[in-house]
Short mmCIF file of C-alpha atoms in Angstrom, two decimals:
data_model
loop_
_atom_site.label_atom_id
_atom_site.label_comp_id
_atom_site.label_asym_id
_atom_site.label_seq_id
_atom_site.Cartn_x
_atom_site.Cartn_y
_atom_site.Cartn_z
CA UNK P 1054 73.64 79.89 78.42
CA UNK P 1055 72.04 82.85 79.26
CA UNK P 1056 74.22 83.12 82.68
CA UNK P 1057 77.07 82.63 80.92
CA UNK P 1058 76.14 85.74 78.61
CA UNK P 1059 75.22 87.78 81.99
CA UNK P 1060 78.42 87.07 83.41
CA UNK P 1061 80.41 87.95 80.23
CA UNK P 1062 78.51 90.87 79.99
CA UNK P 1063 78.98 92.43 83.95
CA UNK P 1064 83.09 91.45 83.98
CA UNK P 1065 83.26 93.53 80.14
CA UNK P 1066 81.26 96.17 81.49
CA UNK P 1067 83.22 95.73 84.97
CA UNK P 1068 86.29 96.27 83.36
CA UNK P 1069 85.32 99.17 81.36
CA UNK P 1070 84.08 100.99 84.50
CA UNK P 1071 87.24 100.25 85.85
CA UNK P 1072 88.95 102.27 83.05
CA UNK P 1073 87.00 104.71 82.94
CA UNK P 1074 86.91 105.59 86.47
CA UNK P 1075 90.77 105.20 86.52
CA UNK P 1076 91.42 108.11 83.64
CA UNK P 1077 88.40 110.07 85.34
CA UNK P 1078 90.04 110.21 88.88
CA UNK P 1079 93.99 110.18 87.62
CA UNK P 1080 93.32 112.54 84.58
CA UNK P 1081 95.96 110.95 82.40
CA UNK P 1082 96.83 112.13 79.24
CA UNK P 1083 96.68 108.42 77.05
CA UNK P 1084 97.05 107.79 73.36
CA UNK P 1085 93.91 105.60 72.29
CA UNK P 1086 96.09 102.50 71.87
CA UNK P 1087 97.25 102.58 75.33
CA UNK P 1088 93.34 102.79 76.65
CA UNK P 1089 92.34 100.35 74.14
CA UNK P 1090 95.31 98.20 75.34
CA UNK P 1091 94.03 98.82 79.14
CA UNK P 1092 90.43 98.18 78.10
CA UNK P 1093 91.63 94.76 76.72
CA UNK P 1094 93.92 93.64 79.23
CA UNK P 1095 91.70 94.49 81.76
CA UNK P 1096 88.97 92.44 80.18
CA UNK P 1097 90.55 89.18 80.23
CA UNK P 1098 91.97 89.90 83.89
CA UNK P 1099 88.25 89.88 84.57
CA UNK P 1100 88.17 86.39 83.37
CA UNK P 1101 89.84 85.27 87.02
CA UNK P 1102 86.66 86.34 88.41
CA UNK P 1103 85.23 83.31 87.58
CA UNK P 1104 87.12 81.22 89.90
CA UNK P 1105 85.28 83.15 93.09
CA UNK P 1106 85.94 85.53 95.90
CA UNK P 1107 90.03 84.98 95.67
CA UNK P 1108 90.39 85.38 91.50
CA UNK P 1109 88.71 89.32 92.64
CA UNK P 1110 91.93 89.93 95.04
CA UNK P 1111 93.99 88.21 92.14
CA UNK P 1112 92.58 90.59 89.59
CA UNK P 1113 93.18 93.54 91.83
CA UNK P 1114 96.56 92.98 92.40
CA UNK P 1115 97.58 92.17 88.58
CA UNK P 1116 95.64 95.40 87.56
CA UNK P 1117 97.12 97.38 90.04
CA UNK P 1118 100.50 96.44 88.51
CA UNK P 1119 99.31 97.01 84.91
CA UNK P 1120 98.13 100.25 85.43
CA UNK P 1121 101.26 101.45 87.35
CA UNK P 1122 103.56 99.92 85.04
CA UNK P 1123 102.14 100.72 81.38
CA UNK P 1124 101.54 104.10 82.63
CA UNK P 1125 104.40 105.03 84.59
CA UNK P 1126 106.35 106.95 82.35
CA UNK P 1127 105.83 110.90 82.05
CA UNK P 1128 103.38 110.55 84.89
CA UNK P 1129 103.24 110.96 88.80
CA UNK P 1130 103.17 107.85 90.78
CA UNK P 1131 101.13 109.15 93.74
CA UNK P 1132 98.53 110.00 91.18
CA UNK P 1133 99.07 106.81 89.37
CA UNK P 1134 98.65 104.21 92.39
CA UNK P 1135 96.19 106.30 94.38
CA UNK P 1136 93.86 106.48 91.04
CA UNK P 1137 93.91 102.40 90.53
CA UNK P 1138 93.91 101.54 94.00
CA UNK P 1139 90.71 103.55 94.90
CA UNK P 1140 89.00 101.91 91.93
CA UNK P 1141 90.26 98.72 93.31
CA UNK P 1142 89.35 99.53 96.79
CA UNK P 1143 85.80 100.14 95.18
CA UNK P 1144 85.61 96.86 92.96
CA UNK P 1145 86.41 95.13 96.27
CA UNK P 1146 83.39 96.89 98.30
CA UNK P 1147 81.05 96.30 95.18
CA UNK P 1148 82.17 92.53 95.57
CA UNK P 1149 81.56 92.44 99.60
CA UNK P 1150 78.13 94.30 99.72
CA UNK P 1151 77.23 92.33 96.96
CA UNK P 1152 77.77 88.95 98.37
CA UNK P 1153 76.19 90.37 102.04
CA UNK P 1154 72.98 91.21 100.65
CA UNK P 1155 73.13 88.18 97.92
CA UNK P 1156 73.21 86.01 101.21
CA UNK P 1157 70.52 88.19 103.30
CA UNK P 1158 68.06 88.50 100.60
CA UNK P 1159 68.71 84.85 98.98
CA UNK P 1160 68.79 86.47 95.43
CA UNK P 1161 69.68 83.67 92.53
CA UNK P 1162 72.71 83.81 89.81
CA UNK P 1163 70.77 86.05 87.51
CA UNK P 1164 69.66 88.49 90.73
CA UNK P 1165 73.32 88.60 92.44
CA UNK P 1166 74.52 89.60 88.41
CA UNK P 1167 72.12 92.29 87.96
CA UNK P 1168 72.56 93.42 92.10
CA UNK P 1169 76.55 94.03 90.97
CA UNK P 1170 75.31 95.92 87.95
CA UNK P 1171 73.46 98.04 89.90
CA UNK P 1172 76.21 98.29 92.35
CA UNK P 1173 79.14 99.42 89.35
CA UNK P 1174 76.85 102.21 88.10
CA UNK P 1175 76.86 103.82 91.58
CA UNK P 1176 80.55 103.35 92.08
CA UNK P 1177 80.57 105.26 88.34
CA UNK P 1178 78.23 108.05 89.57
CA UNK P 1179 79.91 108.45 92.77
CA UNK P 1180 83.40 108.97 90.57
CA UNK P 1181 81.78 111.05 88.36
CA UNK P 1182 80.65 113.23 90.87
CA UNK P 1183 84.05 113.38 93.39
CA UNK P 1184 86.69 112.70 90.87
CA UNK P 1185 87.53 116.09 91.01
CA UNK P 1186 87.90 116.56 95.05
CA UNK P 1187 90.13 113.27 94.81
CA UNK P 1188 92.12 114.48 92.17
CA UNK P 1189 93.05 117.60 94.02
CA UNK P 1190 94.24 115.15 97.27
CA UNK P 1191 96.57 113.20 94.58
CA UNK P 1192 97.78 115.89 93.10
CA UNK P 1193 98.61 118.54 96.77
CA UNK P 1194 102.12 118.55 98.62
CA UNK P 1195 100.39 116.07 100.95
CA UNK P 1196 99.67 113.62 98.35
CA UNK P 1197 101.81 110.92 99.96
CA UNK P 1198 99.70 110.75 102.53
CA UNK P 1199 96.39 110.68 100.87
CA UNK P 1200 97.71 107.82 99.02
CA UNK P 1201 98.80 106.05 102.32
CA UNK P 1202 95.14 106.46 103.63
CA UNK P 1203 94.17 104.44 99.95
CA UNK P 1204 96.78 102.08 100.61
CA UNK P 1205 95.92 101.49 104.14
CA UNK P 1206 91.91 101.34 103.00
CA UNK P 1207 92.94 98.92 100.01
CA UNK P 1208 94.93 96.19 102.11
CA UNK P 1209 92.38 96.44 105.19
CA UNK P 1210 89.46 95.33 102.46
CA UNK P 1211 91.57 92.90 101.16
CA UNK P 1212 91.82 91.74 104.96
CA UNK P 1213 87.78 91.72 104.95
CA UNK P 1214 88.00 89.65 102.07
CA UNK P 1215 90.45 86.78 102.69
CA UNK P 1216 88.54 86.80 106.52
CA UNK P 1217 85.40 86.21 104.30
CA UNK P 1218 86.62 83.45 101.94
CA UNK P 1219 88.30 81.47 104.95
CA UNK P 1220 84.67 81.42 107.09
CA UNK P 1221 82.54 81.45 103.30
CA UNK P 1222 80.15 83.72 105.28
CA UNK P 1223 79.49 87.13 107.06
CA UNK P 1224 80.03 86.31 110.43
CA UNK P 1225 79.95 88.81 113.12
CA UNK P 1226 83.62 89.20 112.87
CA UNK P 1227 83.63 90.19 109.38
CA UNK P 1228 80.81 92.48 110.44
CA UNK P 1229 82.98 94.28 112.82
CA UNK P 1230 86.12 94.48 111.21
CA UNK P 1231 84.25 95.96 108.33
CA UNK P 1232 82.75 98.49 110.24
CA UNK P 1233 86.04 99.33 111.73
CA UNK P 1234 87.54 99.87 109.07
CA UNK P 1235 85.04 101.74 107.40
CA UNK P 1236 84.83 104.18 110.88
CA UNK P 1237 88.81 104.26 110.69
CA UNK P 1238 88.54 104.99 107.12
CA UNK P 1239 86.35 107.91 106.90
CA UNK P 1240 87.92 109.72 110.15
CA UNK P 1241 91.53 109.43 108.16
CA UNK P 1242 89.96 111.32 105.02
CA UNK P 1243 88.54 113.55 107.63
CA UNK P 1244 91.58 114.37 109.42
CA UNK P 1245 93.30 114.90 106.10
CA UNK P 1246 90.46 117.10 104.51
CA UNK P 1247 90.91 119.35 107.83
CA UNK P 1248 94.68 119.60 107.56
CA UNK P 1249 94.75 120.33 104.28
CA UNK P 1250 92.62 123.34 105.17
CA UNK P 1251 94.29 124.73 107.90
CA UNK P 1252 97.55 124.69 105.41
CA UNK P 1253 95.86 126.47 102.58
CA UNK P 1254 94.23 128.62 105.40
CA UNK P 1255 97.90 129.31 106.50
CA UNK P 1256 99.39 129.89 103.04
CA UNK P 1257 96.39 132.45 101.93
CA UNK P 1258 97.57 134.54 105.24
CA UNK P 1259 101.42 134.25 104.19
CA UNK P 1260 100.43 135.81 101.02
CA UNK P 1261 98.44 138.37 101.97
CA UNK P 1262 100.90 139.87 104.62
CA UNK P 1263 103.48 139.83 101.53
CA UNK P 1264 101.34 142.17 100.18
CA UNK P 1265 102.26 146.05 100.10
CA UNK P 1266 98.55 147.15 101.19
CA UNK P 1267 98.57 145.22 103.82
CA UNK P 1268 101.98 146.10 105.23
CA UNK P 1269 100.64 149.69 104.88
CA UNK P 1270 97.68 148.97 107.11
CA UNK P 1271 99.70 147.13 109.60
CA UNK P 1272 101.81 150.11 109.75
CA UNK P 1273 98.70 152.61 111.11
#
């Protein structure tokens, strides 16, 4: 009984995170019925978690869809599928890491619950603390290929994933994919940080040579 209650009580708070973290990163303007609907429907999509490692993808997926469809009106898409598919993304890496060092450390039921606990509040402190850097990649000219970086990070995890449910352990193939990715993954958002910086390094020169003062000075 008392697992039961544990488990209830991570895929609520699970889902709540996910919400939360989702209106953090997107900044959405919602009327409370829509995030109460959200908070619901996201709840019992969290109830697929409790056929194992697949019913996660599953849930990713459907929520994914939700998100982008009840929301889709009045809003941008980039911002819309980039916001739920990095909290996705994250749910997915929560679920991994937690499973690798479930299997390391040999941790029971009620140890692997409170190790993904642990694991959501980072994810929610992390947000907390970059939601504003990642807003301002969803929202730039070059959003569309931010997003393809997510998307691109999103189905490569769900690669790690499906690789793990097929062998039902970290093998040294999962290992290395995962790395890979990861490496591949943070040189993309580097590569994208930099251009974005060398544009708005471009564009603050544009507008200072329209100025008149510095026409002026160009002239002696």
């Amino acid at each position: 009984m008392e697992k039961i209650v544990l488990f209830l009580f991570l895929n609520v708070f699970s889902s709540l995170a996910d919400v939360w973290c989702f209106f953090k990163i997107s900044r959405v303007r919602s009327k409370k019925r829509q995030i109460l609907f959200l908070c619901i429907a996201n709840i019992f999509l969290g109830l697929l978690l409790s056929i194992g490692n697949i019913g996660v993808i599953f849930t990713n997926i459907l929520e994914t869809l939700l998100f982008v469809l009840y929301l889709r009106k009045n809003n941008t898409l980039e911002i819309l599928f980039g916001s739920i598919i990095l909290v996705c993304t994250l749910d997915l890496l929560v679920d991994i890491v937690s499973d690798m060092i479930t299997q390391v450390m040999s941790f029971t039921l009620i140890g692997q619950l409170s190790l993904r606990f642990l694991l959501i509040l980072m994810m929610i402190v992390a947000i907390k603390l970059g939601n504003g850097k990642i807003y301002n990649y969803l929202a730039n000219q070059n959003n569309k290929i931010f997003v393809g970086i997510l998307a691109y990070t999103y189905v490569s995890t769900v690669s790690i994933s499906i690789i793990y449910i097929q062998s039902k352990s970290f093998t040294p193939l999962t290992l290395f994919f995962s790395l890979y990715i990861l490496i591949q993954t943070i040189f993309a958002i580097f590569i994208y940080h930099e251009m974005t910086m060398v544009q708005e390094k471009l564009l603050n020169k544009k507008d200072q040579e329209k100025l008149p003062g510095f026409k002026i000075e160009v002239q002696h």
